[in-house]
Amino acid sequence: MSFKTKMVGYGVASVVIFVILFGIYAAYWNLNLEKQELHLTKDITIKYQKKSLNSIIDSVYSMILRPYEKYQNGELSLEQAQNIAINWIDKVKYGDNNYIFVLNSNGTLLSDRADPSLVGKNVLDFKDAQGKYIFREFINIAKTKGEGYVTYYFKNPSTGKIDQKITYIKYFKPFDFIMGTGFYLSVLNKDLEQQKSIINKGVINSMIVSSVIVILIIVIVAFIGMLLANKLVAPLSSINSLVS
């Protein structure tokens, strides 16, 4: 192998090794970045969904203040005011057929559009798919904090499968109403999968562009190496001729 060929080979090999090492690092960095972006997106989306639940329940809370005021003014009995409030809540729906449920501090379900057969029944012993007494949890938060979130596993009516759900509840003490509504995380996960697909496409496009740049760099290094080798080989050839 000639000196010229060796010089070009060493130069190209050095660039290739550097590019491979840098490529491994870049791929690792991109994967970590993807995980961070997805995690951040999930956190932001959950926070947004929680705020939406707050707003919905707050709106219902404000709505039932009207029959409560009439009860305070003596225009309605407590039972009449409660019945009017429940009737209004039964009609509330938002998003993809989402609803508000109501129970009292004794564990009696007063309103549940998802399963009307449970209305009027005590649900204290009702468990989720993992054995959690979710309604007891609702009552505990209502009595101790007045409002809060509960995460549990429940059958998603849209899919018919067990799904993780986050529910926000708020207590209206004058009526002994514990009102709640929630969202399933499968909807969120679906959105995250779409986001992941977009990020992956971006990473692939970035890798394609990087590969093209690497090939151009190798070509340029090989060309420069040949020029330098020619400049170095020419004087050496002259010296060899003189020596000979």
Short mmCIF file of C-alpha atoms in Angstrom, two decimals:
data_model
loop_
_atom_site.label_atom_id
_atom_site.label_comp_id
_atom_site.label_asym_id
_atom_site.label_seq_id
_atom_site.Cartn_x
_atom_site.Cartn_y
_atom_site.Cartn_z
CA MET A 1 0.00 0.00 0.00
CA SER A 2 1.43 3.38 -0.99
CA PHE A 3 2.16 6.19 1.47
CA LYS A 4 -0.45 8.34 -0.24
CA THR A 5 -3.14 5.69 0.13
CA LYS A 6 -2.21 5.14 3.78
CA MET A 7 -2.55 8.85 4.60
CA VAL A 8 -5.97 9.08 2.98
CA GLY A 9 -7.07 5.86 4.66
CA TYR A 10 -5.96 7.00 8.11
CA GLY A 11 -7.75 10.32 7.66
CA VAL A 12 -10.99 8.74 6.52
CA ALA A 13 -10.81 6.06 9.24
CA SER A 14 -10.36 8.73 11.93
CA VAL A 15 -13.38 10.64 10.68
CA VAL A 16 -15.50 7.47 10.48
CA ILE A 17 -14.58 6.46 14.06
CA PHE A 18 -15.38 9.95 15.31
CA VAL A 19 -18.69 9.99 13.44
CA ILE A 20 -19.69 6.55 14.80
CA LEU A 21 -18.95 7.59 18.38
CA PHE A 22 -20.74 10.88 17.90
CA GLY A 23 -23.69 9.07 16.27
CA ILE A 24 -24.02 6.73 19.25
CA TYR A 25 -24.00 9.70 21.61
CA ALA A 26 -26.50 11.61 19.46
CA ALA A 27 -28.87 8.62 19.32
CA TYR A 28 -28.66 8.21 23.11
CA TRP A 29 -29.25 11.94 23.58
CA ASN A 30 -32.25 11.90 21.22
CA LEU A 31 -33.84 8.95 23.04
CA ASN A 32 -33.46 10.70 26.39
CA LEU A 33 -34.85 13.90 24.90
CA GLU A 34 -37.85 11.98 23.56
CA LYS A 35 -38.55 10.48 26.99
CA GLN A 36 -38.27 13.90 28.64
CA GLU A 37 -40.57 15.52 26.09
CA LEU A 38 -43.19 12.78 26.44
CA HIS A 39 -43.01 12.94 30.24
CA LEU A 40 -43.33 16.72 30.17
CA THR A 41 -46.22 16.52 27.69
CA LYS A 42 -48.01 13.97 29.89
CA ASP A 43 -47.57 16.11 33.01
CA ILE A 44 -48.81 19.24 31.24
CA THR A 45 -51.81 17.40 29.75
CA ILE A 46 -52.80 15.87 33.10
CA LYS A 47 -52.57 19.28 34.78
CA TYR A 48 -54.71 20.78 32.02
CA GLN A 49 -57.30 18.00 32.32
CA LYS A 50 -57.41 18.45 36.10
CA LYS A 51 -58.02 22.17 35.72
CA SER A 52 -60.82 21.37 33.27
CA LEU A 53 -62.44 19.08 35.87
CA ASN A 54 -62.15 21.86 38.46
CA SER A 55 -63.86 24.32 36.14
CA ILE A 56 -66.70 21.91 35.35
CA ILE A 57 -67.41 21.06 38.99
CA ASP A 58 -67.12 24.73 39.99
CA SER A 59 -69.73 25.58 37.36
CA VAL A 60 -72.09 22.93 38.75
CA TYR A 61 -71.35 24.15 42.27
CA SER A 62 -72.37 27.68 41.27
CA MET A 63 -75.47 26.35 39.51
CA ILE A 64 -76.88 24.59 42.60
CA LEU A 65 -76.40 27.70 44.70
CA ARG A 66 -79.62 29.02 43.16
CA PRO A 67 -81.97 26.38 44.63
CA TYR A 68 -79.96 26.59 47.86
CA GLU A 69 -80.63 30.35 48.07
CA LYS A 70 -84.33 29.70 47.55
CA TYR A 71 -84.19 27.16 50.38
CA GLN A 72 -82.51 29.76 52.60
CA ASN A 73 -85.20 32.31 51.68
CA GLY A 74 -87.91 29.84 52.63
CA GLU A 75 -89.21 29.48 49.07
CA LEU A 76 -88.29 25.77 48.95
CA SER A 77 -87.89 22.98 51.46
CA LEU A 78 -84.46 21.33 51.73
CA GLU A 79 -85.71 18.24 49.92
CA GLN A 80 -87.24 20.30 47.10
CA ALA A 81 -84.03 22.28 46.66
CA GLN A 82 -81.99 19.07 46.59
CA ASN A 83 -84.30 17.47 44.03
CA ILE A 84 -84.09 20.50 41.75
CA ALA A 85 -80.30 20.47 42.03
CA ILE A 86 -80.11 16.75 41.22
CA ASN A 87 -82.44 17.21 38.26
CA TRP A 88 -80.16 19.92 36.88
CA ILE A 89 -77.01 17.86 37.47
CA ASP A 90 -78.58 14.85 35.70
CA LYS A 91 -78.82 16.95 32.55
CA VAL A 92 -75.21 18.13 32.60
CA LYS A 93 -72.93 16.52 30.04
CA TYR A 94 -69.75 17.67 28.38
CA GLY A 95 -67.08 16.42 26.00
CA ASP A 96 -67.52 12.84 24.81
CA ASN A 97 -70.72 12.16 26.79
CA ASN A 98 -69.01 12.81 30.14
CA TYR A 99 -71.17 13.36 33.21
CA ILE A 100 -71.32 14.43 36.88
CA PHE A 101 -72.09 11.95 39.64
CA VAL A 102 -73.35 12.78 43.13
CA LEU A 103 -73.39 10.85 46.39
CA ASN A 104 -73.94 11.83 50.00
CA SER A 105 -71.69 11.35 53.02
CA ASN A 106 -73.56 8.16 53.96
CA GLY A 107 -72.49 6.53 50.69
CA THR A 108 -75.84 6.69 48.90
CA LEU A 109 -75.52 7.42 45.20
CA LEU A 110 -77.86 10.26 44.25
CA SER A 111 -76.99 10.73 40.58
CA ASP A 112 -75.03 8.65 38.07
CA ARG A 113 -75.92 8.83 34.40
CA ALA A 114 -73.42 6.07 33.59
CA ASP A 115 -75.34 3.50 35.66
CA PRO A 116 -78.78 4.76 36.78
CA SER A 117 -79.51 1.36 38.37
CA LEU A 118 -77.14 2.29 41.22
CA VAL A 119 -78.98 5.53 42.07
CA GLY A 120 -80.52 5.35 45.54
CA LYS A 121 -78.24 2.49 46.57
CA ASN A 122 -75.41 2.51 49.10
CA VAL A 123 -72.06 2.11 47.32
CA LEU A 124 -69.65 2.17 50.27
CA ASP A 125 -68.56 -1.40 49.60
CA PHE A 126 -68.01 -0.82 45.89
CA LYS A 127 -64.42 -1.57 44.86
CA ASP A 128 -62.43 -0.73 41.75
CA ALA A 129 -60.50 -3.32 39.69
CA GLN A 130 -57.64 -3.25 42.21
CA GLY A 131 -59.77 -3.56 45.33
CA LYS A 132 -59.88 0.12 46.27
CA TYR A 133 -63.02 1.41 48.01
CA ILE A 134 -63.34 4.41 45.75
CA PHE A 135 -66.54 5.88 47.18
CA ARG A 136 -65.14 5.68 50.71
CA GLU A 137 -62.14 7.57 49.36
CA PHE A 138 -64.44 10.22 47.86
CA ILE A 139 -66.24 10.63 51.20
CA ASN A 140 -63.00 10.80 53.16
CA ILE A 141 -61.60 13.56 50.94
CA ALA A 142 -64.91 15.45 51.04
CA LYS A 143 -65.02 15.40 54.83
CA THR A 144 -61.34 16.14 55.46
CA LYS A 145 -60.40 18.47 52.60
CA GLY A 146 -63.64 19.52 50.94
CA GLU A 147 -62.22 18.71 47.50
CA GLY A 148 -59.51 16.67 45.83
CA TYR A 149 -58.48 14.02 43.32
CA VAL A 150 -58.72 10.23 43.41
CA THR A 151 -56.96 7.86 41.00
CA TYR A 152 -58.43 4.40 40.49
CA TYR A 153 -59.15 1.70 37.90
CA PHE A 154 -62.62 1.54 36.40
CA LYS A 155 -64.35 0.11 33.35
CA ASN A 156 -64.20 2.57 30.49
CA PRO A 157 -67.63 2.59 28.78
CA SER A 158 -66.04 3.68 25.50
CA THR A 159 -63.71 0.68 25.28
CA GLY A 160 -65.30 -1.83 27.67
CA LYS A 161 -61.87 -2.31 29.26
CA ILE A 162 -60.47 -1.52 32.69
CA ASP A 163 -58.76 1.85 32.54
CA GLN A 164 -57.00 4.18 34.92
CA LYS A 165 -59.18 7.15 35.83
CA ILE A 166 -58.60 10.43 37.66
CA THR A 167 -61.66 11.94 39.32
CA TYR A 168 -62.07 15.32 40.97
CA ILE A 169 -64.65 15.63 43.74
CA LYS A 170 -66.02 18.62 45.65
CA TYR A 171 -68.32 18.73 48.66
CA PHE A 172 -71.39 20.96 48.88
CA LYS A 173 -72.07 20.62 52.59
CA PRO A 174 -75.49 22.37 52.78
CA PHE A 175 -77.01 19.65 50.55
CA ASP A 176 -74.57 16.92 51.64
CA PHE A 177 -73.63 16.55 47.96
CA ILE A 178 -70.28 15.03 47.00
CA MET A 179 -70.02 15.87 43.31
CA GLY A 180 -67.44 14.37 41.00
CA THR A 181 -66.29 13.91 37.44
CA GLY A 182 -63.18 12.46 35.85
CA PHE A 183 -61.26 11.39 32.78
CA TYR A 184 -59.66 8.14 31.60
CA LEU A 185 -55.93 8.07 30.96
CA SER A 186 -56.30 5.91 27.84
CA VAL A 187 -57.44 9.03 25.97
CA LEU A 188 -54.34 10.81 27.20
CA ASN A 189 -52.10 7.86 26.28
CA LYS A 190 -53.55 7.86 22.78
CA ASP A 191 -52.60 11.51 22.40
CA LEU A 192 -49.11 10.73 23.74
CA GLU A 193 -48.67 7.94 21.19
CA GLN A 194 -49.47 10.44 18.45
CA GLN A 195 -46.96 12.85 19.98
CA LYS A 196 -44.38 10.05 20.18
CA SER A 197 -44.93 9.27 16.50
CA ILE A 198 -44.31 12.92 15.60
CA ILE A 199 -41.13 13.00 17.70
CA ASN A 200 -39.88 9.73 16.17
CA LYS A 201 -40.39 11.11 12.67
CA GLY A 202 -38.39 14.17 13.68
CA VAL A 203 -35.57 11.98 15.05
CA ILE A 204 -35.51 9.85 11.87
CA ASN A 205 -35.41 12.95 9.66
CA SER A 206 -32.61 14.34 11.82
CA MET A 207 -30.64 11.09 11.47
CA ILE A 208 -31.10 11.10 7.68
CA VAL A 209 -29.82 14.66 7.45
CA SER A 210 -26.92 13.78 9.76
CA SER A 211 -26.04 10.75 7.61
CA VAL A 212 -25.94 12.89 4.47
CA ILE A 213 -23.70 15.42 6.24
CA VAL A 214 -21.41 12.60 7.44
CA ILE A 215 -21.05 11.24 3.90
CA LEU A 216 -20.21 14.73 2.63
CA ILE A 217 -17.63 15.17 5.41
CA ILE A 218 -16.00 11.82 4.55
CA VAL A 219 -15.82 12.78 0.85
CA ILE A 220 -14.36 16.19 1.72
CA VAL A 221 -11.81 14.68 4.14
CA ALA A 222 -10.79 12.09 1.53
CA PHE A 223 -10.38 14.81 -1.10
CA ILE A 224 -8.35 17.05 1.23
CA GLY A 225 -6.29 14.05 2.30
CA MET A 226 -5.45 13.24 -1.31
CA LEU A 227 -4.39 16.84 -1.96
CA LEU A 228 -2.18 16.88 1.13
CA ALA A 229 -0.78 13.46 0.30
CA ASN A 230 0.10 14.65 -3.20
CA LYS A 231 1.93 17.67 -1.78
CA LEU A 232 3.87 15.49 0.66
CA VAL A 233 4.58 12.65 -1.77
CA ALA A 234 5.93 14.91 -4.53
CA PRO A 235 8.92 16.25 -2.48
CA LEU A 236 9.64 12.78 -1.14
CA SER A 237 9.66 11.40 -4.67
CA SER A 238 12.18 14.13 -5.69
CA ILE A 239 14.43 13.29 -2.76
CA ASN A 240 14.31 9.59 -3.61
CA SER A 241 15.26 10.40 -7.18
CA LEU A 242 18.26 12.46 -6.06
CA VAL A 243 19.37 9.81 -3.61
CA SER A 244 19.09 7.17 -6.26
#
